[in-house]
Amino acid sequence: MNQNPKNSNIRSYLRSLPTQGQAEWYWAEFSKLKKSNPNTFNMCVDFWKNVLKETSRQGWLGENIICLDTSVQLEEKFQTNGYHPMSLPCVFNELYINAELLPFEEFMTLQNQSWIKWAISKLILNPIQKIINSKISSTKWIIMDLLKEAADGVILHQEKNAIHKITDNLFTMKMLKAEFASVVFPGVILSDDDLKVLITYLEFKQKILVKNEENNIIKFKTKNPLDKENFEITSTDRGITAIRETCQKLHQQIQDLEFRIKEISTKINEYIVRKQKVSAKYCLRQKKNLEQVLSKRLGSLEVVEEILLKIQGAACDSEIIDIYNVGTNALRSIFESAGLTADSVEETIDRLQDVLADQKEIDNAIKLGADSLSDKTIDTDNELEKELEELLADENITKEFQKLQLEFSKIPQLSGNNKDEERELENNKGEKRELENNKGEERELENEEKDLENEEKDLENNKSKERNLENNKNKENNLENNKNKEREQVPMAVC
């Protein structure tokens, strides 16, 4: 027998858990530990809560994701290494007490009562009926964590993709399934039961409004405060929903027609290859009829989509006008609260101009006073400069006079002894003159020696030139001799 791939995924997931080494706790009967060892009991319950949530999220427990179907023999699905979970009824009972698992039928009654009323009836008025520990009853249970996660995903997707609120916030059940069934949990598709539970929860949380008619109309609430005041499904909403539904039907019909035309074209080619002209002609007639229908459907779709575009444009214009009104009211309230009027502004400007004029006069007066003080200061500075120059000149004269006195004091006075000294000085001067004359003669001798050396060099140069001339003459004589010899040899050769 081939093993169910979903069961294989469950077992692989269980084996990958880091707590697998404590299988004797998680797969054993631990319901009695609630009083004796509450920490271990809560740990085991949390373990199975996470297992139920993750395996259901992956779609391994059946076609439902949010709704847990207990008729699928969970004990068999969670069997691993020869262990069967023996305390699943206890886990369900504990999760039910904590409102983390709710029966499908009980949850659907939320449509007719408030959340507070339901909580009071569950926790106070009605005693909790414990699940029979022998086996889990065959029913559907709502995993509340997955439900809340799915609701948040739907709201986030809608806020991101609803560009035109007047049209994009309206759905039928079929349109809602096509839009959200595959985007909430990656890789899985929500079932019809999941969508029913999801719609009930969103309506209960006042995120959507549902009109139970022949075709349920579902309207998402926007963040616009004006829409929150009058949140209802109007006749305009019904008309827009019908137009959107017609658009979807036309798109589907066009896809079907295109697929059929493609199939018939393939058959025509096959009949032509087989030379079955009658069948090919019949298929060709079918193809033309389908193409005519396709053309009509495309024309209808164009008209309907144009109507939708005009509705969206009108709604956009209305929103812009509403924003203008809001902005106008806000601006008016600001003016009123601040007391801003044309007269008050004009009065303020006049007072400001007066103050600025006064300030300018004060600045001019301060500037004139500063200029007059500056002129006086300049005159005083000039006088001080002149006086300082005079003082410096007097000081220089005094210093020159002192220098002259000092030099005069150093001059020796004339006496009889000084005459001898004067004669000695004159003799010394004569000797100096003789030395200077001797030095001049020495310089003349040096110049004469240099002249002689230059003459000798000139003589040597002349001699070298004469030798060069003699060499040249010898070369010329040799050349003449060679030429004469050649002349003498020419007649002999002729003879």
CSV table of C-alpha atoms in Angstrom, one decimal:
chain,number,residue,atom,x,y,z
A,1,MET,CA,0.0,0.0,0.0
A,2,ASN,CA,1.3,3.4,-1.0
A,3,GLN,CA,1.9,5.8,2.0
A,4,ASN,CA,-0.1,9.0,2.0
A,5,PRO,CA,2.4,11.9,1.2
A,6,LYS,CA,0.6,14.1,3.8
A,7,ASN,CA,1.2,11.6,6.5
A,8,SER,CA,4.8,11.4,5.5
A,9,ASN,CA,5.1,15.1,5.8
A,10,ILE,CA,3.6,15.0,9.2
A,11,ARG,CA,6.0,12.3,10.4
A,12,SER,CA,9.0,14.2,8.9
A,13,TYR,CA,7.8,17.4,10.7
A,14,LEU,CA,7.5,15.5,14.0
A,15,ARG,CA,10.9,14.0,13.7
A,16,SER,CA,12.4,17.5,13.0
A,17,LEU,CA,11.1,18.9,16.3
A,18,PRO,CA,13.9,19.5,18.9
A,19,THR,CA,11.7,18.1,21.7
A,20,GLN,CA,11.4,14.7,20.0
A,21,GLY,CA,13.7,13.2,22.7
A,22,GLN,CA,10.8,13.6,25.3
A,23,ALA,CA,8.4,11.4,23.4
A,24,GLU,CA,7.6,9.6,26.6
A,25,TRP,CA,6.0,12.8,27.9
A,26,TYR,CA,4.2,14.2,24.8
A,27,TRP,CA,2.9,10.9,23.5
A,28,ALA,CA,2.0,9.4,26.9
A,29,GLU,CA,-1.1,9.9,29.0
A,30,PHE,CA,-0.3,13.2,30.8
A,31,SER,CA,-3.8,14.4,31.8
A,32,LYS,CA,-3.2,13.4,35.4
A,33,LEU,CA,-0.2,15.8,35.6
A,34,LYS,CA,-2.4,18.8,35.6
A,35,LYS,CA,-2.6,18.8,39.4
A,36,SER,CA,0.6,17.0,40.3
A,37,ASN,CA,2.9,18.6,37.8
A,38,PRO,CA,1.2,21.6,36.1
A,39,ASN,CA,4.4,22.9,34.5
A,40,THR,CA,5.0,19.7,32.6
A,41,PHE,CA,1.3,19.5,31.8
A,42,ASN,CA,1.2,23.0,30.3
A,43,MET,CA,4.4,22.2,28.3
A,44,CYS,CA,2.8,19.1,26.8
A,45,VAL,CA,-0.4,21.0,25.9
A,46,ASP,CA,1.6,23.8,24.2
A,47,PHE,CA,3.6,21.3,22.2
A,48,TRP,CA,0.4,19.7,20.8
A,49,LYS,CA,-1.2,23.1,20.2
A,50,ASN,CA,1.7,24.1,18.0
A,51,VAL,CA,1.7,20.7,16.2
A,52,LEU,CA,-2.0,21.0,15.4
A,53,LYS,CA,-1.6,24.6,14.2
A,54,GLU,CA,1.4,24.0,12.0
A,55,THR,CA,0.2,20.7,10.4
A,56,SER,CA,-3.2,22.3,9.7
A,57,ARG,CA,-1.6,25.4,8.3
A,58,GLN,CA,0.4,23.3,5.8
A,59,GLY,CA,-2.8,21.5,4.7
A,60,TRP,CA,-1.6,18.1,5.9
A,61,LEU,CA,-4.8,17.3,8.0
A,62,GLY,CA,-7.3,17.6,5.2
A,63,GLU,CA,-8.8,20.2,2.8
A,64,ASN,CA,-9.7,22.6,5.7
A,65,ILE,CA,-7.0,24.9,7.0
A,66,ILE,CA,-8.7,27.0,9.7
A,67,CYS,CA,-11.3,24.3,10.5
A,68,LEU,CA,-9.7,21.2,12.0
A,69,ASP,CA,-11.7,18.0,11.1
A,70,THR,CA,-11.3,15.5,13.9
A,71,SER,CA,-12.9,12.7,11.8
A,72,VAL,CA,-9.6,12.1,10.1
A,73,GLN,CA,-8.2,9.9,12.9
A,74,LEU,CA,-5.6,12.3,14.3
A,75,GLU,CA,-4.1,9.6,16.5
A,76,GLU,CA,-3.1,7.7,13.4
A,77,LYS,CA,-1.7,10.8,11.6
A,78,PHE,CA,0.5,11.7,14.6
A,79,GLN,CA,1.8,8.2,15.1
A,80,THR,CA,5.7,8.2,15.0
A,81,ASN,CA,8.2,5.6,16.1
A,82,GLY,CA,5.5,3.3,17.3
A,83,TYR,CA,4.0,5.9,19.6
A,84,HIS,CA,0.3,7.0,19.5
A,85,PRO,CA,-0.6,10.3,21.2
A,86,MET,CA,-2.8,9.2,24.1
A,87,SER,CA,-3.8,12.6,25.5
A,88,LEU,CA,-5.3,14.4,22.4
A,89,PRO,CA,-8.8,14.5,24.0
A,90,CYS,CA,-7.2,16.2,27.1
A,91,VAL,CA,-5.4,18.7,24.8
A,92,PHE,CA,-8.6,19.5,22.9
A,93,ASN,CA,-10.4,20.0,26.2
A,94,GLU,CA,-7.7,22.3,27.6
A,95,LEU,CA,-7.6,24.4,24.4
A,96,TYR,CA,-11.4,24.6,24.4
A,97,ILE,CA,-11.3,25.9,28.0
A,98,ASN,CA,-8.7,28.6,26.9
A,99,ALA,CA,-10.9,29.5,23.9
A,100,GLU,CA,-8.0,28.5,21.5
A,101,LEU,CA,-10.2,25.8,19.9
A,102,LEU,CA,-13.9,26.3,19.3
A,103,PRO,CA,-16.5,23.9,17.8
A,104,PHE,CA,-17.6,24.9,14.4
A,105,GLU,CA,-21.3,25.0,15.2
A,106,GLU,CA,-20.8,27.0,18.3
A,107,PHE,CA,-18.6,29.5,16.5
A,108,MET,CA,-21.1,30.1,13.8
A,109,THR,CA,-23.7,31.3,16.4
A,110,LEU,CA,-21.5,34.4,16.8
A,111,GLN,CA,-23.5,35.9,13.8
A,112,ASN,CA,-26.4,36.3,16.1
A,113,GLN,CA,-24.8,37.6,19.3
A,114,SER,CA,-22.0,39.8,20.5
A,115,TRP,CA,-18.6,38.5,21.6
A,116,ILE,CA,-19.0,39.6,25.2
A,117,LYS,CA,-22.4,37.8,25.4
A,118,TRP,CA,-20.9,34.7,23.9
A,119,ALA,CA,-17.9,34.7,26.4
A,120,ILE,CA,-20.2,35.2,29.4
A,121,SER,CA,-22.5,32.3,28.2
A,122,LYS,CA,-19.4,30.1,27.7
A,123,LEU,CA,-17.4,30.8,30.8
A,124,ILE,CA,-20.1,31.7,33.4
A,125,LEU,CA,-23.6,30.7,32.6
A,126,ASN,CA,-23.0,27.4,30.9
A,127,PRO,CA,-20.7,24.8,32.5
A,128,ILE,CA,-18.0,23.6,30.2
A,129,GLN,CA,-18.8,20.2,28.8
A,130,LYS,CA,-15.6,18.2,28.8
A,131,ILE,CA,-14.7,16.1,25.8
A,132,ILE,CA,-15.0,12.4,26.4
A,133,ASN,CA,-11.5,11.2,27.1
A,134,SER,CA,-12.0,7.9,25.4
A,135,LYS,CA,-12.0,9.5,21.9
A,136,ILE,CA,-12.4,12.8,20.2
A,137,SER,CA,-15.9,13.4,18.9
A,138,SER,CA,-16.3,13.7,15.1
A,139,THR,CA,-16.7,17.4,14.6
A,140,LYS,CA,-15.0,20.4,13.2
A,141,TRP,CA,-12.9,22.7,15.4
A,142,ILE,CA,-11.8,26.3,14.7
A,143,ILE,CA,-8.1,27.0,15.4
A,144,MET,CA,-8.4,30.5,16.6
A,145,ASP,CA,-4.8,31.5,16.0
A,146,LEU,CA,-5.0,30.5,12.4
A,147,LEU,CA,-8.4,32.3,12.1
A,148,LYS,CA,-6.9,35.6,13.5
A,149,GLU,CA,-3.9,35.2,11.2
A,150,ALA,CA,-6.1,34.7,8.2
A,151,ALA,CA,-8.3,37.7,9.1
A,152,ASP,CA,-5.2,39.9,9.4
A,153,GLY,CA,-3.9,38.7,6.0
A,154,VAL,CA,-7.3,39.4,4.3
A,155,ILE,CA,-7.5,42.9,5.7
A,156,LEU,CA,-3.9,43.6,4.7
A,157,HIS,CA,-4.3,42.3,1.2
A,158,GLN,CA,-7.5,44.3,0.7
A,159,GLU,CA,-6.0,47.6,2.0
A,160,LYS,CA,-3.1,47.1,-0.3
A,161,ASN,CA,-5.0,46.2,-3.5
A,162,ALA,CA,-8.3,48.2,-3.1
A,163,ILE,CA,-7.5,51.2,-5.2
A,164,HIS,CA,-11.1,52.3,-6.0
A,165,LYS,CA,-12.9,51.9,-2.7
A,166,ILE,CA,-16.4,52.3,-4.2
A,167,THR,CA,-16.0,49.2,-6.5
A,168,ASP,CA,-13.1,47.2,-5.0
A,169,ASN,CA,-14.6,46.9,-1.6
A,170,LEU,CA,-17.6,45.0,-2.8
A,171,PHE,CA,-17.7,41.2,-3.3
A,172,THR,CA,-19.9,38.2,-3.7
A,173,MET,CA,-19.0,34.9,-2.0
A,174,LYS,CA,-17.7,33.6,-5.3
A,175,MET,CA,-15.7,36.7,-5.9
A,176,LEU,CA,-14.3,36.7,-2.4
A,177,LYS,CA,-13.1,33.1,-2.8
A,178,ALA,CA,-11.4,33.9,-6.1
A,179,GLU,CA,-9.7,36.9,-4.5
A,180,PHE,CA,-8.5,35.6,-1.1
A,181,ALA,CA,-8.6,31.8,-1.0
A,182,SER,CA,-5.0,31.4,-2.2
A,183,VAL,CA,-3.3,34.5,-0.8
A,184,VAL,CA,-3.8,34.1,3.0
A,185,PHE,CA,-1.5,31.0,3.5
A,186,PRO,CA,1.1,30.4,0.9
A,187,GLY,CA,0.9,27.1,-0.9
A,188,VAL,CA,-2.6,26.2,0.3
A,189,ILE,CA,-6.2,27.2,-0.6
A,190,LEU,CA,-8.9,27.9,1.9
A,191,SER,CA,-12.0,25.7,1.7
A,192,ASP,CA,-15.6,26.8,1.7
A,193,ASP,CA,-15.9,26.1,5.4
A,194,ASP,CA,-12.7,28.2,6.1
A,195,LEU,CA,-14.2,31.1,4.1
A,196,LYS,CA,-17.5,30.9,6.0
A,197,VAL,CA,-15.7,31.0,9.3
A,198,LEU,CA,-13.5,33.8,8.1
A,199,ILE,CA,-16.4,35.9,6.9
A,200,THR,CA,-18.2,35.3,10.2
A,201,TYR,CA,-15.2,36.4,12.2
A,202,LEU,CA,-14.6,39.5,10.0
A,203,GLU,CA,-18.2,40.5,10.4
A,204,PHE,CA,-18.1,40.0,14.1
A,205,LYS,CA,-15.0,42.2,14.3
A,206,GLN,CA,-16.9,44.8,12.3
A,207,LYS,CA,-14.3,44.7,9.4
A,208,ILE,CA,-17.0,43.8,6.8
A,209,LEU,CA,-20.7,44.0,6.4
A,210,VAL,CA,-22.6,41.1,4.9
A,211,LYS,CA,-26.1,41.3,3.3
A,212,ASN,CA,-27.8,37.9,3.3
A,213,GLU,CA,-29.7,37.9,0.0
A,214,GLU,CA,-29.9,35.7,-3.0
A,215,ASN,CA,-26.3,36.4,-3.6
A,216,ASN,CA,-24.5,37.5,-0.4
A,217,ILE,CA,-23.0,41.0,-0.8
A,218,ILE,CA,-19.9,41.5,1.3
A,219,LYS,CA,-18.6,45.1,1.8
A,220,PHE,CA,-15.2,45.9,3.4
A,221,LYS,CA,-15.0,48.9,5.8
A,222,THR,CA,-12.6,51.6,4.8
A,223,LYS,CA,-10.4,53.8,7.0
A,224,ASN,CA,-12.3,56.9,5.9
A,225,PRO,CA,-14.0,58.4,9.0
A,226,LEU,CA,-16.9,59.6,6.8
A,227,ASP,CA,-17.6,56.0,5.6
A,228,LYS,CA,-17.5,54.7,9.2
A,229,GLU,CA,-20.5,56.9,10.2
A,230,ASN,CA,-22.7,55.5,7.5
A,231,PHE,CA,-21.4,52.0,7.0
A,232,GLU,CA,-24.2,50.1,5.2
A,233,ILE,CA,-24.9,48.3,1.9
A,234,THR,CA,-26.9,50.6,-0.4
A,235,SER,CA,-28.7,50.1,-3.6
A,236,THR,CA,-25.7,51.6,-5.4
A,237,ASP,CA,-23.5,48.9,-3.8
A,238,ARG,CA,-25.9,46.2,-5.1
A,239,GLY,CA,-25.7,47.7,-8.6
A,240,ILE,CA,-21.9,47.9,-8.5
A,241,THR,CA,-21.7,44.4,-7.3
A,242,ALA,CA,-23.9,43.2,-10.1
A,243,ILE,CA,-21.7,45.0,-12.6
A,244,ARG,CA,-18.5,43.5,-11.2
A,245,GLU,CA,-20.0,40.1,-11.2
A,246,THR,CA,-21.1,40.6,-14.8
A,247,CYS,CA,-17.5,41.6,-15.7
A,248,GLN,CA,-16.1,38.4,-14.1
A,249,LYS,CA,-18.7,36.3,-15.9
A,250,LEU,CA,-17.8,37.9,-19.2
A,251,HIS,CA,-14.1,37.3,-18.6
A,252,GLN,CA,-14.8,33.7,-17.9
A,253,GLN,CA,-16.9,33.3,-21.0
A,254,ILE,CA,-14.3,34.9,-23.1
A,255,GLN,CA,-11.6,32.6,-21.8
A,256,ASP,CA,-13.9,29.6,-22.5
A,257,LEU,CA,-14.6,30.8,-26.0
A,258,GLU,CA,-10.9,31.4,-26.8
A,259,PHE,CA,-10.1,27.9,-25.5
A,260,ARG,CA,-12.8,26.3,-27.7
A,261,ILE,CA,-11.7,28.2,-30.8
A,262,LYS,CA,-8.2,27.0,-30.2
A,263,GLU,CA,-9.4,23.4,-29.9
A,264,ILE,CA,-11.5,23.6,-33.1
A,265,SER,CA,-8.5,25.2,-34.9
A,266,THR,CA,-6.4,22.2,-33.9
A,267,LYS,CA,-9.1,19.8,-35.2
A,268,ILE,CA,-9.4,21.6,-38.5
A,269,ASN,CA,-5.7,21.2,-39.1
A,270,GLU,CA,-6.0,17.5,-38.2
A,271,TYR,CA,-8.9,17.0,-40.6
A,272,ILE,CA,-7.0,18.8,-43.4
A,273,VAL,CA,-4.0,16.5,-42.9
A,274,ARG,CA,-6.3,13.5,-43.1
A,275,LYS,CA,-8.1,15.1,-46.1
A,276,GLN,CA,-11.5,15.0,-44.3
A,277,LYS,CA,-12.9,18.0,-46.0
A,278,VAL,CA,-16.5,17.6,-44.7
A,279,SER,CA,-15.4,17.5,-41.0
A,280,ALA,CA,-12.9,20.3,-41.6
A,281,LYS,CA,-15.7,22.4,-43.2
A,282,TYR,CA,-18.0,21.7,-40.2
A,283,CYS,CA,-15.4,22.7,-37.7
A,284,LEU,CA,-14.6,25.8,-39.7
A,285,ARG,CA,-18.3,26.9,-39.5
A,286,GLN,CA,-18.2,26.3,-35.7
A,287,LYS,CA,-15.1,28.4,-35.4
A,288,LYS,CA,-16.7,31.3,-37.3
A,289,ASN,CA,-19.8,31.1,-35.1
A,290,LEU,CA,-17.7,31.1,-31.9
A,291,GLU,CA,-15.6,34.0,-33.2
A,292,GLN,CA,-18.8,36.0,-33.7
A,293,VAL,CA,-20.0,35.2,-30.2
A,294,LEU,CA,-16.5,36.1,-28.9
A,295,SER,CA,-16.7,39.4,-30.7
A,296,LYS,CA,-20.1,40.2,-29.0
A,297,ARG,CA,-18.8,39.2,-25.6
A,298,LEU,CA,-15.7,41.5,-26.0
A,299,GLY,CA,-18.0,44.3,-27.0
A,300,SER,CA,-20.2,43.8,-24.0
A,301,LEU,CA,-17.2,43.6,-21.7
A,302,GLU,CA,-15.9,46.8,-23.1
A,303,VAL,CA,-19.2,48.6,-22.3
A,304,VAL,CA,-19.5,47.2,-18.8
A,305,GLU,CA,-15.8,48.0,-18.0
A,306,GLU,CA,-16.4,51.5,-19.3
A,307,ILE,CA,-19.3,51.9,-17.0
A,308,LEU,CA,-17.2,50.8,-14.1
A,309,LEU,CA,-14.5,53.3,-15.0
A,310,LYS,CA,-17.0,56.1,-15.0
A,311,ILE,CA,-18.3,55.0,-11.6
A,312,GLN,CA,-14.8,55.0,-10.3
A,313,GLY,CA,-14.1,58.4,-11.8
A,314,ALA,CA,-17.3,59.9,-10.3
A,315,ALA,CA,-16.4,58.4,-6.9
A,316,CYS,CA,-12.9,59.8,-7.1
A,317,ASP,CA,-14.3,63.3,-8.0
A,318,SER,CA,-16.7,63.0,-5.0
A,319,GLU,CA,-13.8,62.1,-2.7
A,320,ILE,CA,-11.8,65.1,-4.0
A,321,ILE,CA,-14.7,67.4,-3.3
A,322,ASP,CA,-15.1,65.9,0.2
A,323,ILE,CA,-11.4,66.6,0.8
A,324,TYR,CA,-11.9,70.2,-0.4
A,325,ASN,CA,-14.7,70.6,2.0
A,326,VAL,CA,-12.7,69.1,4.9
A,327,GLY,CA,-9.8,71.3,4.1
A,328,THR,CA,-12.0,74.4,3.8
A,329,ASN,CA,-13.6,73.7,7.2
A,330,ALA,CA,-10.2,73.1,8.8
A,331,LEU,CA,-8.8,76.3,7.4
A,332,ARG,CA,-11.9,78.3,8.6
A,333,SER,CA,-11.6,76.8,12.1
A,334,ILE,CA,-8.0,77.7,12.2
A,335,PHE,CA,-8.7,81.3,11.2
A,336,GLU,CA,-11.5,81.5,13.8
A,337,SER,CA,-9.5,80.0,16.6
A,338,ALA,CA,-6.6,82.3,15.9
A,339,GLY,CA,-8.8,85.4,15.3
A,340,LEU,CA,-7.4,86.0,11.8
A,341,THR,CA,-9.3,88.5,9.7
A,342,ALA,CA,-8.4,90.9,6.9
A,343,ASP,CA,-8.8,93.9,9.3
A,344,SER,CA,-6.7,92.3,12.1
A,345,VAL,CA,-4.0,91.4,9.6
A,346,GLU,CA,-4.0,94.9,8.1
A,347,GLU,CA,-3.9,96.4,11.6
A,348,THR,CA,-1.0,94.2,12.6
A,349,ILE,CA,1.0,95.1,9.4
A,350,ASP,CA,0.4,98.9,10.1
A,351,ARG,CA,1.7,98.5,13.7
A,352,LEU,CA,4.7,96.5,12.4
A,353,GLN,CA,5.5,99.3,9.9
A,354,ASP,CA,5.4,101.9,12.7
A,355,VAL,CA,7.7,99.9,14.9
A,356,LEU,CA,10.1,99.4,12.0
A,357,ALA,CA,10.1,103.1,11.2
A,358,ASP,CA,10.8,103.9,14.9
A,359,GLN,CA,13.6,101.4,14.9
A,360,LYS,CA,15.1,103.0,11.8
A,361,GLU,CA,15.1,106.4,13.4
A,362,ILE,CA,16.8,105.0,16.4
A,363,ASP,CA,19.4,103.4,14.3
A,364,ASN,CA,20.1,106.6,12.4
A,365,ALA,CA,20.4,108.6,15.6
A,366,ILE,CA,22.9,106.1,17.0
A,367,LYS,CA,24.9,106.1,13.8
A,368,LEU,CA,25.1,110.0,13.8
A,369,GLY,CA,26.3,110.0,17.4
A,370,ALA,CA,28.9,107.4,16.7
A,371,ASP,CA,30.2,109.3,13.6
A,372,SER,CA,30.6,112.5,15.6
A,373,LEU,CA,32.5,110.7,18.4
A,374,SER,CA,34.6,109.1,15.7
A,375,ASP,CA,35.6,112.5,14.2
A,376,LYS,CA,36.7,113.8,17.7
A,377,THR,CA,38.7,110.7,18.3
A,378,ILE,CA,40.5,111.1,14.9
A,379,ASP,CA,41.5,114.8,15.8
A,380,THR,CA,42.8,113.7,19.2
A,381,ASP,CA,44.8,110.9,17.6
A,382,ASN,CA,46.4,113.3,15.1
A,383,GLU,CA,47.5,115.7,17.9
A,384,LEU,CA,48.9,112.8,19.9
A,385,GLU,CA,50.9,111.6,16.8
A,386,LYS,CA,52.4,115.0,16.2
A,387,GLU,CA,53.4,115.4,19.9
A,388,LEU,CA,54.9,111.9,19.9
A,389,GLU,CA,57.0,112.7,16.8
A,390,GLU,CA,58.4,115.9,18.4
A,391,LEU,CA,59.3,113.9,21.5
A,392,LEU,CA,61.1,111.3,19.4
A,393,ALA,CA,63.0,114.1,17.5
A,394,ASP,CA,64.2,115.7,20.8
A,395,GLU,CA,65.3,112.4,22.1
A,396,ASN,CA,67.4,111.8,18.9
A,397,ILE,CA,69.1,115.2,19.2
A,398,THR,CA,70.0,114.4,22.8
A,399,LYS,CA,71.5,111.1,21.8
A,400,GLU,CA,73.7,112.7,19.0
A,401,PHE,CA,75.0,115.3,21.4
A,402,GLN,CA,76.0,112.7,24.0
A,403,LYS,CA,77.9,110.7,21.3
A,404,LEU,CA,79.8,113.9,20.2
A,405,GLN,CA,80.8,114.6,23.8
A,406,LEU,CA,82.0,111.0,24.2
A,407,GLU,CA,84.1,111.2,21.1
A,408,PHE,CA,85.5,114.6,22.0
A,409,SER,CA,86.6,113.3,25.4
A,410,LYS,CA,88.6,110.6,23.7
A,411,ILE,CA,90.8,113.1,21.6
A,412,PRO,CA,94.3,113.5,23.3
A,413,GLN,CA,95.6,117.0,24.1
A,414,LEU,CA,98.8,118.4,22.3
A,415,SER,CA,102.1,118.6,24.2
A,416,GLY,CA,105.9,118.4,23.7
A,417,ASN,CA,105.9,114.6,23.7
A,418,ASN,CA,103.3,114.5,21.1
A,419,LYS,CA,105.7,116.1,18.5
A,420,ASP,CA,108.0,113.1,18.7
A,421,GLU,CA,105.0,110.9,18.2
A,422,GLU,CA,104.0,112.8,15.2
A,423,ARG,CA,107.5,112.4,13.7
A,424,GLU,CA,107.3,108.7,14.2
A,425,LEU,CA,103.9,108.6,12.6
A,426,GLU,CA,105.3,110.5,9.5
A,427,ASN,CA,108.2,108.0,9.3
A,428,ASN,CA,105.8,105.1,9.5
A,429,LYS,CA,103.7,106.7,6.7
A,430,GLY,CA,106.8,106.9,4.5
A,431,GLU,CA,107.7,103.3,5.1
A,432,LYS,CA,104.1,102.3,4.2
A,433,ARG,CA,104.4,104.3,0.9
A,434,GLU,CA,107.7,102.5,0.1
A,435,LEU,CA,106.0,99.1,0.7
A,436,GLU,CA,103.2,100.1,-1.5
A,437,ASN,CA,105.6,101.1,-4.3
A,438,ASN,CA,107.4,97.8,-3.9
A,439,LYS,CA,104.2,95.9,-4.3
A,440,GLY,CA,103.4,97.8,-7.5
A,441,GLU,CA,106.8,96.8,-8.9
A,442,GLU,CA,106.1,93.2,-8.0
A,443,ARG,CA,102.8,93.4,-9.8
A,444,GLU,CA,104.6,94.8,-12.9
A,445,LEU,CA,107.1,92.0,-12.8
A,446,GLU,CA,104.4,89.4,-12.6
A,447,ASN,CA,102.7,91.0,-15.6
A,448,GLU,CA,105.9,90.9,-17.6
A,449,GLU,CA,106.4,87.2,-16.8
A,450,LYS,CA,102.9,86.5,-18.0
A,451,ASP,CA,103.6,88.4,-21.3
A,452,LEU,CA,106.7,86.3,-21.8
A,453,GLU,CA,104.8,83.1,-21.3
A,454,ASN,CA,102.2,84.2,-23.8
A,455,GLU,CA,104.9,85.0,-26.4
A,456,GLU,CA,106.5,81.5,-25.9
A,457,LYS,CA,103.1,79.9,-26.4
A,458,ASP,CA,102.6,81.9,-29.6
A,459,LEU,CA,106.0,80.8,-30.9
A,460,GLU,CA,105.2,77.2,-30.3
A,461,ASN,CA,101.9,77.6,-32.1
A,462,ASN,CA,103.7,79.1,-35.1
A,463,LYS,CA,106.3,76.3,-35.2
A,464,SER,CA,103.5,73.7,-35.2
A,465,LYS,CA,101.8,75.6,-38.1
A,466,GLU,CA,105.1,75.6,-40.0
A,467,ARG,CA,105.4,71.9,-39.5
A,468,ASN,CA,101.9,71.3,-40.8
A,469,LEU,CA,102.7,73.4,-43.9
A,470,GLU,CA,105.8,71.4,-44.6
A,471,ASN,CA,103.9,68.2,-44.2
A,472,ASN,CA,101.3,69.4,-46.6
A,473,LYS,CA,104.0,70.4,-49.2
A,474,ASN,CA,105.5,66.9,-48.9
A,475,LYS,CA,102.1,65.4,-49.6
A,476,GLU,CA,101.7,67.6,-52.6
A,477,ASN,CA,105.1,66.6,-54.0
A,478,ASN,CA,104.3,63.0,-53.5
A,479,LEU,CA,101.1,63.4,-55.4
A,480,GLU,CA,102.9,65.2,-58.3
A,481,ASN,CA,105.4,62.4,-58.4
A,482,ASN,CA,102.7,59.8,-58.6
A,483,LYS,CA,101.0,61.6,-61.4
A,484,ASN,CA,104.2,61.8,-63.4
A,485,LYS,CA,104.7,58.1,-63.0
A,486,GLU,CA,101.3,57.4,-64.3
A,487,ARG,CA,101.8,59.6,-67.3
A,488,GLU,CA,105.0,57.8,-68.1
A,489,GLN,CA,103.2,54.4,-67.9
A,490,VAL,CA,100.4,55.4,-70.2
A,491,PRO,CA,102.5,55.6,-73.5
A,492,MET,CA,104.1,52.3,-72.7
A,493,ALA,CA,100.8,50.6,-72.4
A,494,VAL,CA,99.8,52.1,-75.8
A,495,CYS,CA,102.8,50.7,-77.5
